[in-house]
Coordinates of C-alpha atoms in Angstrom, one line a residue:
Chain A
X1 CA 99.2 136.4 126.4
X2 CA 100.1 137.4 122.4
X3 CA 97.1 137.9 120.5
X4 CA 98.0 134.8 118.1
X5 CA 98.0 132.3 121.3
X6 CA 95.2 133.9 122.2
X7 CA 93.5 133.3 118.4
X8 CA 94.7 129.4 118.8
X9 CA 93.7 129.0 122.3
X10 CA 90.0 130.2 121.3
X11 CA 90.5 127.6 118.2
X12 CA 91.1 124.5 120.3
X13 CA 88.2 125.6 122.4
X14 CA 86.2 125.9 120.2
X15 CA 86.9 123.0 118.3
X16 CA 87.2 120.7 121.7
X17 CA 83.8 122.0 122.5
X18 CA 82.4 120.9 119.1
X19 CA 83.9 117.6 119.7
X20 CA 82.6 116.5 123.0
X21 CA 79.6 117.9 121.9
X22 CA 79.0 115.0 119.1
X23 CA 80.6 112.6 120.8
X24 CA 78.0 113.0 123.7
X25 CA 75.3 112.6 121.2
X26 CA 76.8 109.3 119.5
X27 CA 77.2 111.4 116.3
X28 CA 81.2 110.2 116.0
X29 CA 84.4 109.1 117.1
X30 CA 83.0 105.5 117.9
X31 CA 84.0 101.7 117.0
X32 CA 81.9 98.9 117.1
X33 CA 82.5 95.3 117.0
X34 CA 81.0 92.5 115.8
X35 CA 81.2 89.3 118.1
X36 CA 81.9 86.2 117.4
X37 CA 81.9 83.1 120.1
X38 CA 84.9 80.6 119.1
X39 CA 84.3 77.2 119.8
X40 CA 86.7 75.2 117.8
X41 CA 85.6 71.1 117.3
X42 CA 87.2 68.5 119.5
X43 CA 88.4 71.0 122.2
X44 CA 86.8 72.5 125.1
X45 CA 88.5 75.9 124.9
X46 CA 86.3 79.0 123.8
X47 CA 86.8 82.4 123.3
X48 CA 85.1 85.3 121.7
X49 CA 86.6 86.9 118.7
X50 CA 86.0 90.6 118.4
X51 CA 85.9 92.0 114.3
X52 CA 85.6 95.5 112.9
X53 CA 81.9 96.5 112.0
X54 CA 80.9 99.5 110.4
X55 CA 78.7 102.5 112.0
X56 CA 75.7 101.2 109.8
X57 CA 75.7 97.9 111.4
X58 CA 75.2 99.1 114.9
X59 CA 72.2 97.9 116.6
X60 CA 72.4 94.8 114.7
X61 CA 72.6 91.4 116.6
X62 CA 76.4 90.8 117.9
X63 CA 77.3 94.3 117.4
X64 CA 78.3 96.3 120.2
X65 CA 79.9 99.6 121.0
X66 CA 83.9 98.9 121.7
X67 CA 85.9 100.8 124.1
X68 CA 89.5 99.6 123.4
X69 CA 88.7 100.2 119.7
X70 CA 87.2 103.5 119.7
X71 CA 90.2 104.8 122.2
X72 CA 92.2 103.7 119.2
X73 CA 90.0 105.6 117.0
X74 CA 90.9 109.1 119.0
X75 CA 94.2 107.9 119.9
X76 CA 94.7 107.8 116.0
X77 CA 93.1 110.9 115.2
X78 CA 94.6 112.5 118.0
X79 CA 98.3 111.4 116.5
X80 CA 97.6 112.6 113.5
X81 CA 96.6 116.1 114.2
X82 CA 99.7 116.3 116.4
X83 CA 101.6 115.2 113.5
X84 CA 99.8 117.7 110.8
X85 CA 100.8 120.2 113.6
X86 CA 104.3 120.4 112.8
X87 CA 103.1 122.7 109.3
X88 CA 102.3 125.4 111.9
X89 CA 105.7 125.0 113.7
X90 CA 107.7 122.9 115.7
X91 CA 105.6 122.2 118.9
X92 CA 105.0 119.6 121.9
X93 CA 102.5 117.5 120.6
X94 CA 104.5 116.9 117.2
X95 CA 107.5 115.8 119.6
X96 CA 105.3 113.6 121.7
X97 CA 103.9 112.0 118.6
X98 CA 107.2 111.7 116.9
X99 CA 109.0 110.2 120.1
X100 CA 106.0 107.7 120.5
X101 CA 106.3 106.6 116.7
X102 CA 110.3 106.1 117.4
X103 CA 110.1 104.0 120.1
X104 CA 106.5 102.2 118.8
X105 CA 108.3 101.5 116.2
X106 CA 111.9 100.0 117.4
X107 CA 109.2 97.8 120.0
X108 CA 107.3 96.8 116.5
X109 CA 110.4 95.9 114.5
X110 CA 112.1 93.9 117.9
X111 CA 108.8 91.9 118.2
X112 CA 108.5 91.3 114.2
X113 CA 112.4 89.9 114.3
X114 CA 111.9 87.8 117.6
X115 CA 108.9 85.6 116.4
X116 CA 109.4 84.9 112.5
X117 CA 113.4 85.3 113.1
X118 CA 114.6 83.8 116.2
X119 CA 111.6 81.7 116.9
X120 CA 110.0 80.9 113.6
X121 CA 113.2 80.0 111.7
X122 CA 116.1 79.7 114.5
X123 CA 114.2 77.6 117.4
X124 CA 111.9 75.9 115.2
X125 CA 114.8 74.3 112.9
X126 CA 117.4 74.2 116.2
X127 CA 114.6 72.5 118.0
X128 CA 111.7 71.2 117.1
X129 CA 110.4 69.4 119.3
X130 CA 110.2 72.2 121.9
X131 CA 108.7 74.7 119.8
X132 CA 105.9 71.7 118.5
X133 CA 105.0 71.5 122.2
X134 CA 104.8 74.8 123.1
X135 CA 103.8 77.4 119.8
X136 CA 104.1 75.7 116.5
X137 CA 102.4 72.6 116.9
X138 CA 102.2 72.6 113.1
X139 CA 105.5 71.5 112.9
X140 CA 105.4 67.8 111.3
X141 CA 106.3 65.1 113.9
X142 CA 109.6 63.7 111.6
X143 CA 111.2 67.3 111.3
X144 CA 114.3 66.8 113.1
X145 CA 117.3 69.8 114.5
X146 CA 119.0 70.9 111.8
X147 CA 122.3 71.6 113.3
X148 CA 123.5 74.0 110.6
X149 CA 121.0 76.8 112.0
X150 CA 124.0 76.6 115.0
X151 CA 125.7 79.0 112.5
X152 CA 123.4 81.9 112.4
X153 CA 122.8 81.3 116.4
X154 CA 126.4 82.1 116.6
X155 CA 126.5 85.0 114.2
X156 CA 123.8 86.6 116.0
X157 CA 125.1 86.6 119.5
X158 CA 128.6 88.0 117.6
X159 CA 126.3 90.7 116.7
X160 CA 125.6 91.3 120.5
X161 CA 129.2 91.7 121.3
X162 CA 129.1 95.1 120.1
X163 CA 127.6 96.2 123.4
X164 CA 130.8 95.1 125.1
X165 CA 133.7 97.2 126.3
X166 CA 135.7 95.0 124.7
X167 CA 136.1 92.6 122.2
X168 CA 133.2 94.9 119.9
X169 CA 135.6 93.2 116.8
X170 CA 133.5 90.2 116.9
X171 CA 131.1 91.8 115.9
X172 CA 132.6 92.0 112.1
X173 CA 131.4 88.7 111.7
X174 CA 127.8 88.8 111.1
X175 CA 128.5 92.1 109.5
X176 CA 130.8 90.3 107.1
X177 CA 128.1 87.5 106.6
X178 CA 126.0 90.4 105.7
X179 CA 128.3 92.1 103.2
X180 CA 128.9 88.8 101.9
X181 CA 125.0 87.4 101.6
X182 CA 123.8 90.8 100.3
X183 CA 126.7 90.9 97.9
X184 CA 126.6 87.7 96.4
X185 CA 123.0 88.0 96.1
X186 CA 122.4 91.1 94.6
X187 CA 125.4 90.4 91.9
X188 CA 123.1 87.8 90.1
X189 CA 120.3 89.3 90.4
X190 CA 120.8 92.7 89.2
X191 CA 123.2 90.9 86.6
X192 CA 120.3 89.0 85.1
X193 CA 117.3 91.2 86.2
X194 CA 118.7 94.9 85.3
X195 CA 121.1 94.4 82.9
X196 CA 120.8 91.0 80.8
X197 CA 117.0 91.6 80.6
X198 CA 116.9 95.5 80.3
X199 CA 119.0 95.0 77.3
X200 CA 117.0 91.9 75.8
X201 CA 114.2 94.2 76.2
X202 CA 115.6 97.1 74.3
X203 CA 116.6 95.2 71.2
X204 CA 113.5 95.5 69.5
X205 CA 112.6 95.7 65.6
X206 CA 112.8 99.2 64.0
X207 CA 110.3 98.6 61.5
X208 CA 107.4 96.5 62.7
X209 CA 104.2 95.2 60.4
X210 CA 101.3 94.2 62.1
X211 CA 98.6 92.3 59.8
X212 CA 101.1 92.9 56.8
X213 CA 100.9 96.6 56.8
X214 CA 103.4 99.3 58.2
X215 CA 103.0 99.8 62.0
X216 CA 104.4 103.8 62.1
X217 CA 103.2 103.9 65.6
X218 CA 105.3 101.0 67.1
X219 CA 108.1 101.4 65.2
X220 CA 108.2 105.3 65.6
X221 CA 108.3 103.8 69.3
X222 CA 111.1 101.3 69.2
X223 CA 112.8 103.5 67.2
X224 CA 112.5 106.3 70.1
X225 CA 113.3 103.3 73.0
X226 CA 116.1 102.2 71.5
X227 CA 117.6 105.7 70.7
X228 CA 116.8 106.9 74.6
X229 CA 118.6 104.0 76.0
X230 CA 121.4 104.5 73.7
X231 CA 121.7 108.3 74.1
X232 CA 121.4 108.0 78.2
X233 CA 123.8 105.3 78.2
X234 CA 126.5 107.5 76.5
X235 CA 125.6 110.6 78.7
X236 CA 127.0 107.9 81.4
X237 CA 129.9 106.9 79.6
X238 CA 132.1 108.8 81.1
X239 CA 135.8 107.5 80.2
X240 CA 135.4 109.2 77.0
X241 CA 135.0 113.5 76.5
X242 CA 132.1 114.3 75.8
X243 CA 132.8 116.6 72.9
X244 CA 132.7 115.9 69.0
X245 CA 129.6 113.9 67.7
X246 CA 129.3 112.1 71.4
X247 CA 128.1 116.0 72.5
X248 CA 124.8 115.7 71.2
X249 CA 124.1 112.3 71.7
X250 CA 125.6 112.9 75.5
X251 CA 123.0 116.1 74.9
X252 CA 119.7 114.2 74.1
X253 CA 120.3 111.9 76.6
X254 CA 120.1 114.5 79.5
X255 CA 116.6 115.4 78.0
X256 CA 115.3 111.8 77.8
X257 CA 117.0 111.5 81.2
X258 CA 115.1 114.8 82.4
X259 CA 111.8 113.6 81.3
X260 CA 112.6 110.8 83.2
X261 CA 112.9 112.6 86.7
X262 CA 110.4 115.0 86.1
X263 CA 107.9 112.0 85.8
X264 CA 109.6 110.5 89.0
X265 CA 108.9 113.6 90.8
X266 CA 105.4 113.8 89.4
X267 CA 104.6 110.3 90.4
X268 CA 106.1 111.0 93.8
X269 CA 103.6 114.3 94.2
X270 CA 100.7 112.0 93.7
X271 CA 101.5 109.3 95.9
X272 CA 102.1 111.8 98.8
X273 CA 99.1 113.3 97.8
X274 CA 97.0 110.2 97.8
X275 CA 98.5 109.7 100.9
X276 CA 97.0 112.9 102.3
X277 CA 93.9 112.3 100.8
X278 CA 94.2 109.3 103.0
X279 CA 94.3 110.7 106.3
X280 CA 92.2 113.5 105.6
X281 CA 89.6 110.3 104.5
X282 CA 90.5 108.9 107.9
X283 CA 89.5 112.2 109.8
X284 CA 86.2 113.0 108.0
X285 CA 85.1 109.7 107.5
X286 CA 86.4 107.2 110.2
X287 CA 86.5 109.7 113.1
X288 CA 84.3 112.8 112.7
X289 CA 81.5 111.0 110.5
X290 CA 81.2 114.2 108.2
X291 CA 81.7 112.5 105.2
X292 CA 80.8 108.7 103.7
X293 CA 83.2 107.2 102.1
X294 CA 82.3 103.2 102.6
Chain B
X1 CA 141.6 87.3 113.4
X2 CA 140.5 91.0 113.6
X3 CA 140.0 91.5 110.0
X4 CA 141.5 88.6 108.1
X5 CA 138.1 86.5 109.5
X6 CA 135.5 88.5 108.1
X7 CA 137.0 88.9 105.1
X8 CA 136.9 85.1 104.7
X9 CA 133.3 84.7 106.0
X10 CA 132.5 87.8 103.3
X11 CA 134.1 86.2 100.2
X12 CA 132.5 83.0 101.7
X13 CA 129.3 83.1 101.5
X14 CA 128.8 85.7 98.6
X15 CA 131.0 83.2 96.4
X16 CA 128.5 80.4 97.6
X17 CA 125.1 82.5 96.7
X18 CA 126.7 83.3 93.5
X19 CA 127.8 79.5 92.7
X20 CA 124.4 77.9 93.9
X21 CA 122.7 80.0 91.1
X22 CA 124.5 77.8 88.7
X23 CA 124.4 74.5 90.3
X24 CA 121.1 72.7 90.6
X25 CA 122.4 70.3 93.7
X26 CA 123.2 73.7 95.2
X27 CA 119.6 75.4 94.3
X28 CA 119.0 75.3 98.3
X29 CA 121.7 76.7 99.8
X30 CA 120.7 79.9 98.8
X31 CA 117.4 79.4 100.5
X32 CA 119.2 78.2 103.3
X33 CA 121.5 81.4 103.3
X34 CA 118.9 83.6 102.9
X35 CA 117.3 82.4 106.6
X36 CA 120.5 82.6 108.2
X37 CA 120.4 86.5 107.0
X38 CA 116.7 86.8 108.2
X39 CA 117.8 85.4 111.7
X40 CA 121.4 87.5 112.5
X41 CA 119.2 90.4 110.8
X42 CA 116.4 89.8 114.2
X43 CA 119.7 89.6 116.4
X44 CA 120.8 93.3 115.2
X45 CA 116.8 94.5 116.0
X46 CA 117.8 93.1 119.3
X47 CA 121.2 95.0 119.1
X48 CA 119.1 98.0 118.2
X49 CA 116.5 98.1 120.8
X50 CA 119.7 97.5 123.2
X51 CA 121.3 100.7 122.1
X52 CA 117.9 102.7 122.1
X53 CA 117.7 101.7 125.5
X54 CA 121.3 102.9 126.5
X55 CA 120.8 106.3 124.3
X56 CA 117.8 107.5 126.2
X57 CA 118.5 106.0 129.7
X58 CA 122.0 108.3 129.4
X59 CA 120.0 111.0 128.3
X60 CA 117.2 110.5 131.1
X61 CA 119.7 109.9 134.0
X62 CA 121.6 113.2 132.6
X63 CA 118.4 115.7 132.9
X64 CA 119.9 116.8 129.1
X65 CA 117.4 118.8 126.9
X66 CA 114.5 117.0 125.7
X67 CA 114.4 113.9 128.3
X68 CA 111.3 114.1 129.0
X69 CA 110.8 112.7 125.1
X70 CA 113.0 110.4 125.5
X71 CA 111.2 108.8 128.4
X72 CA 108.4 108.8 126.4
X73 CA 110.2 106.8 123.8
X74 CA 111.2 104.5 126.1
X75 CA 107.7 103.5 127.8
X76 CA 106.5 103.3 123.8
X77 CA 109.4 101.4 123.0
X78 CA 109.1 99.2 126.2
X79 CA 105.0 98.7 125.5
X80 CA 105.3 97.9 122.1
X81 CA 108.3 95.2 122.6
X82 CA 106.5 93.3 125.4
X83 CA 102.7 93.3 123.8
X84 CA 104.5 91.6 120.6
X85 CA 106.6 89.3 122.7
X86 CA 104.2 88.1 125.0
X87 CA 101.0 87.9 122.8
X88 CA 98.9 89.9 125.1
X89 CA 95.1 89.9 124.2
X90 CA 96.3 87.3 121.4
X91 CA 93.7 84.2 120.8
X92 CA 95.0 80.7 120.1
X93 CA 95.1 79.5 116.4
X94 CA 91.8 78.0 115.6
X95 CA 93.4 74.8 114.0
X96 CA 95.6 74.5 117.8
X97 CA 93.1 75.7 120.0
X98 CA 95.0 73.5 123.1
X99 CA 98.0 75.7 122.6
X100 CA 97.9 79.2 123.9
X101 CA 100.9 80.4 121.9
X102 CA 99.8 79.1 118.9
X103 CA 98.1 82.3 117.9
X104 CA 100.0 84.8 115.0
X105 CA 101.2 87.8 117.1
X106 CA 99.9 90.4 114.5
X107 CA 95.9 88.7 115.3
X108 CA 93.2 91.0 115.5
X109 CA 92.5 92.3 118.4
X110 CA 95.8 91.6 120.1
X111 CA 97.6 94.7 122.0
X112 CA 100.7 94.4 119.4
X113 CA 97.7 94.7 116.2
X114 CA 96.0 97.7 118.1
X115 CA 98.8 99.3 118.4
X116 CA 99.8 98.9 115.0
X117 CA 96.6 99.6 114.0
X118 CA 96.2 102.9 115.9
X119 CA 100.0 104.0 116.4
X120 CA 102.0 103.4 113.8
X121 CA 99.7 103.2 110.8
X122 CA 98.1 106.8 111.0
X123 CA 101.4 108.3 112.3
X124 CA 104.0 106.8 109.7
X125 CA 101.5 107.7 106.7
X126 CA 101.0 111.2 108.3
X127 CA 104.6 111.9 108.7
X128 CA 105.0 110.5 104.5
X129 CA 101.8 112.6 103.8
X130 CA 103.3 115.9 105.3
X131 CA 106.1 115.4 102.4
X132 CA 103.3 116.5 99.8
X133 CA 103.6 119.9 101.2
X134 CA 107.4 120.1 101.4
X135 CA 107.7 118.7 98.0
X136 CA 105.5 121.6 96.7
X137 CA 107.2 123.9 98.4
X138 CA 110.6 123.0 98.0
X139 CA 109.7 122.4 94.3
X140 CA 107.9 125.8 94.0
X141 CA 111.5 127.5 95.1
X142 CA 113.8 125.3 93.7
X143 CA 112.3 124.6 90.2
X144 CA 112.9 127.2 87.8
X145 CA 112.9 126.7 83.4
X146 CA 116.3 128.5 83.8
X147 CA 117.3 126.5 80.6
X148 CA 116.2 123.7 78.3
X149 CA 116.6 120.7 80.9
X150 CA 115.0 122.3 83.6
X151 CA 112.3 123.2 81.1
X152 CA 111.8 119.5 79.9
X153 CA 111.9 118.4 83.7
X154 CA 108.8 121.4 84.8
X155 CA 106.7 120.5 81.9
X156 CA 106.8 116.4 82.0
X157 CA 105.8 116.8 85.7
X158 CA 103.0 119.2 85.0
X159 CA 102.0 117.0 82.2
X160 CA 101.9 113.8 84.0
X161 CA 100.3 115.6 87.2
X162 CA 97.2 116.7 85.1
X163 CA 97.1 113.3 83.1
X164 CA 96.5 111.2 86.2
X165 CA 93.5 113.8 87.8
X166 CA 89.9 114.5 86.5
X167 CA 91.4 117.8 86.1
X168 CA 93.3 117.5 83.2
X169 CA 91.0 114.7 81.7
X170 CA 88.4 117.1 81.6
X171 CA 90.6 120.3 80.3
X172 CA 91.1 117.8 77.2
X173 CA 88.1 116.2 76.8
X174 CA 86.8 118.8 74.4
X175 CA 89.6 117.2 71.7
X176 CA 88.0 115.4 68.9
X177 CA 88.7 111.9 68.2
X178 CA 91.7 112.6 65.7
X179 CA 93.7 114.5 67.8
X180 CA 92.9 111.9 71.2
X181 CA 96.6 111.5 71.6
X182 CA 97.0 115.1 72.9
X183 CA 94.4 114.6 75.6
X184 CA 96.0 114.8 78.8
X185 CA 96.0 111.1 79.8
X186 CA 96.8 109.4 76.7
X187 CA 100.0 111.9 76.6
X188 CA 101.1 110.6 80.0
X189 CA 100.9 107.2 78.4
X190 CA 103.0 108.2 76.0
X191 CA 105.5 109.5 78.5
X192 CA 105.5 107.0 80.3
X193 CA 105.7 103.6 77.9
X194 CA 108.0 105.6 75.6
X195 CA 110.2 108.5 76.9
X196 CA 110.1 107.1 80.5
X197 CA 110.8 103.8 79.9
X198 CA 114.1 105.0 77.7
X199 CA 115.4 106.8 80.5
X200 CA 114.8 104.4 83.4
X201 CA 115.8 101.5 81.5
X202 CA 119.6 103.1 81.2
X203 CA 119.1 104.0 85.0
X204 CA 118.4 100.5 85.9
X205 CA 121.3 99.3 83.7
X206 CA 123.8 102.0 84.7
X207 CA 122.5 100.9 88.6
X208 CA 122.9 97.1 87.6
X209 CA 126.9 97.9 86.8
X210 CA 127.4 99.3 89.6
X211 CA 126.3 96.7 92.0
X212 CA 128.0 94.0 90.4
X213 CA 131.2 96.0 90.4
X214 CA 130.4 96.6 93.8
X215 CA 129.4 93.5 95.0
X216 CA 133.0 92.3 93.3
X217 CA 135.0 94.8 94.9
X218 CA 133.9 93.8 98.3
X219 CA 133.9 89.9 98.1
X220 CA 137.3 90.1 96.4
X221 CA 138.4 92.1 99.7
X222 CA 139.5 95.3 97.3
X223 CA 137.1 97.4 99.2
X224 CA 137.6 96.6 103.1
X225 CA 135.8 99.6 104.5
X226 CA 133.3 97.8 106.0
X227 CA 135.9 96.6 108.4
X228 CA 136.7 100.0 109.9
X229 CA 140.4 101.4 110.7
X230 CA 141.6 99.8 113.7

């Protein structure tokens, strides 16, 4: 065995002995539940409603120690430990965790699509009735089949014939519906949204009073706004050369454009970051109990 | 048939999203429209899981390298899809309490939420997390002031970086009242409402051409790429 396995393998004993070691003495890793008995009016049917409760509020009344939850719990911390693994080098947990998250999360997406796709809008406009009986019953009694929903019913099982030897060209049909939805969509509303009202907002006064007097600040501001926009927008202007006075202008609008992306990529370091802080959050505070956080 | 088809159901319905903008009698067809997307969109999910399925069956029933994770796709994939189809563990909606289906899929407690809860949560915002470390390291080697614009780009990202942590609140705090606009944090405000705004603004406008010359090209059938070659 190398030395550096040999390190690692000391590490994980270590650290597994550490574990069960606290989690024998209740000191973390654990989920309780507060429980609630359902007995909704007019109906005979109960059941008992299970919510999270924090590690403060065991011992109180309805509070008890959950086992499904506080699998979850390692399950989750487990996960992502296997996934922080991957900084040391590609290994077997990271591919067991990535492979779970893959296929977790075509099941999630399936399950998402069949009940507020197929069932919520398809079945519950193509029929009613049977989807009032059985799991909307909130549907009101004088919605009727609307038989234009036959359309996306037909569209969608196009869609399927792509797993066909043959005949996958049917498939072009919803993909053309898609084109065409997504198209004709997004052309008005990045027509009105990012260009008619990105230019109403940049025509702005160059010399502004506030309370009668000379506002320097805001107009130095405008001033600056309007001269960015201006300068980017000929950097991107590209049917002309860029060469005489459109040089400099085409120049200044790579540095507003620069300042631009560097606060893009220093907004993106912090939210990756807060991420982190996150998960580190979850394994100190939600599953080894070393620090408080609620 | 092939092609001549989808290029009528293209220009179609993006021609009748665009007109129902401007006619109030037309006001819900794009409503309409846009739940006819939402339900073809669940039938390619089910095209997707289909082809999953296919992928790693071929690659478990062929021994190839790395089955053994594909197998454990599949039982993920498979345990996932039927928890959320069939409501396991999921109560009855309090208002329908008669109706076992009635209950939202997503509940509390159901085995679709814990898995969501305790699978996919921790490891989707692990694996985004884990790109605070590439990010610094792919920006320590790649970003160098070789020149002006890279200078500009280096020093707006330091800046805002230490105006949004105690850090660099605290290196400037020290500045007296006069000079407040240098602190750290009021400099990133700057940046931002001013320099920032300049240079996403033309972005957005610059992106805003380019989809509507897009969107044109395909629903006059000028770009037919979409179709394929055969």
């Amino acid at each position: 065995m190398k030395n550096s396995s040999l390190l690692w393998l000391v590490i994980f004993l270590l650290a597994g002995g550490y574990l069960i070691f606290r989690t024998s003495h209740g000191d973390m890793g654990i989920s309780y539940v507060k429980v609630t008995t359902i007995s909704p009016e007019k109906s005979n049917v109960q059941w008992t409603q299970y919510s999270k409760a924090s590690k403060k509020e065991a011992g109180e009344e309805n509070v008890q120690f959950s086992w499904s939850r506080t699998i979850g719990l390692w399950v989750a911390a487990l996960s992502t430990l296997a996934i922080f693994s991957f900084l040391y080098g590609d290994n077997v947990f990271y591919k067991i965790s990535e492979s779970v998250f893959i296929g977790a999360s075509a099941g999630y997406a399936m399950a998402v699509g069949f009940w507020d796709g197929i069932v919520n809008l398809l079945l519950r406009n193509l029929t009613p009735g049977l989807m009032r009986e059985s799991i909307i019953p909130s549907i009101p009694k004088e919605n009727h089949a609307d038989w234009f929903f036959i359309i996306p019913l037909i569209l969608g099982v196009a869609m399927l014939a792509r797993l066909l030897p043959k005949g996958g060209w049917i498939a072009r049909w919803p993909l053309a519906f898609f084109i065409g939805a997504t198209a004709g969509f997004r052309l008005v509303v990045f027509f009105h949204a990012d260009f008619i009202i990105q230019i109403q907002s940049t025509i702005l006064p160059l010399i502004v009073f506030t309370d009668g007097s000379f506002d320097w600040q805001t107009s130095l501001k405008n001033i600056t706004i309007i001269i960015g926009v201006l300068s980017c927008l000929v950097y991107f202007f590209f049917s002309v050369e860029h060469t005489g006075i459109i040089r400099p202008i085409s120049r200044l609008g790579i540095w507003f454009l620069m300042i631009t992306f560097g606060a893009g990529f220093g907004y993106t370091v912090m939210g990756r970051i807060a991420l982190l802080a996150a998960r580190l959050e979850f394994l100190f505070s939600d599953w080894l109990w070393l620090i408080d956080v609620e | 048939m092939k092609r001549t088809v989808p290029l009528i159901i293209c220009s179609l319905t993006g021609f009748i999203l665009i007109i129902s903008w401007f006619l109030p009698a037309a006001e819900s067809w794009g409503e309409k429209v846009t739940h006819w997307f939402d339900i073809v969109a669940a039938f390619a999910f089910v095209l997707g899981g289909a082809n999953l399925l296919k992928i790693h069956l071929q690659k478990i029933s062929n021994r190839r390298i790395g089955w053994g994770y594909s197998a454990v796709t599949l039982t993920a994939f498979l345990v996932t899809l039927l928890a959320g189809l069939f409501k396991i563990n999921v109560n009855p909606s309090m208002n329908y309490p008669a109706y076992s289906w009635s209950g939202n899929y997503l509940d509390e407690g159901g085995l679709l939420w814990w898995i969501y809860e305790y699978l996919f949560v921790p490891l989707s915002a692990t694996l985004f997390a884990m790109l605070a470390f590439y990010i610094t390291s792919a920006a320590f080697r790649a970003f160098r002031a070789k020149n002006i614009e890279a200078s500009i780009l280096l020093f707006t990202a330091f800046l805002i970086l230490l105006g949004r942590t105690y850090a660099g609140s605290l290196i400037t705090s020290g500045l007296p009242d006069s000079l407040a606009f240098l602190r750290f944090e009021n400099l990133t405000i700057i940046i931002m409402s001013v320099f920032n705004l300049a240079g996403s603004r033309a972005i957005t406008i610059g992106i805003a051409l380019g989809v509507v010359t897009t969107s044109l090209k395909l629903l006059l059938a000028v770009d037919r790429s979409y179709l394929g070659s055969d």
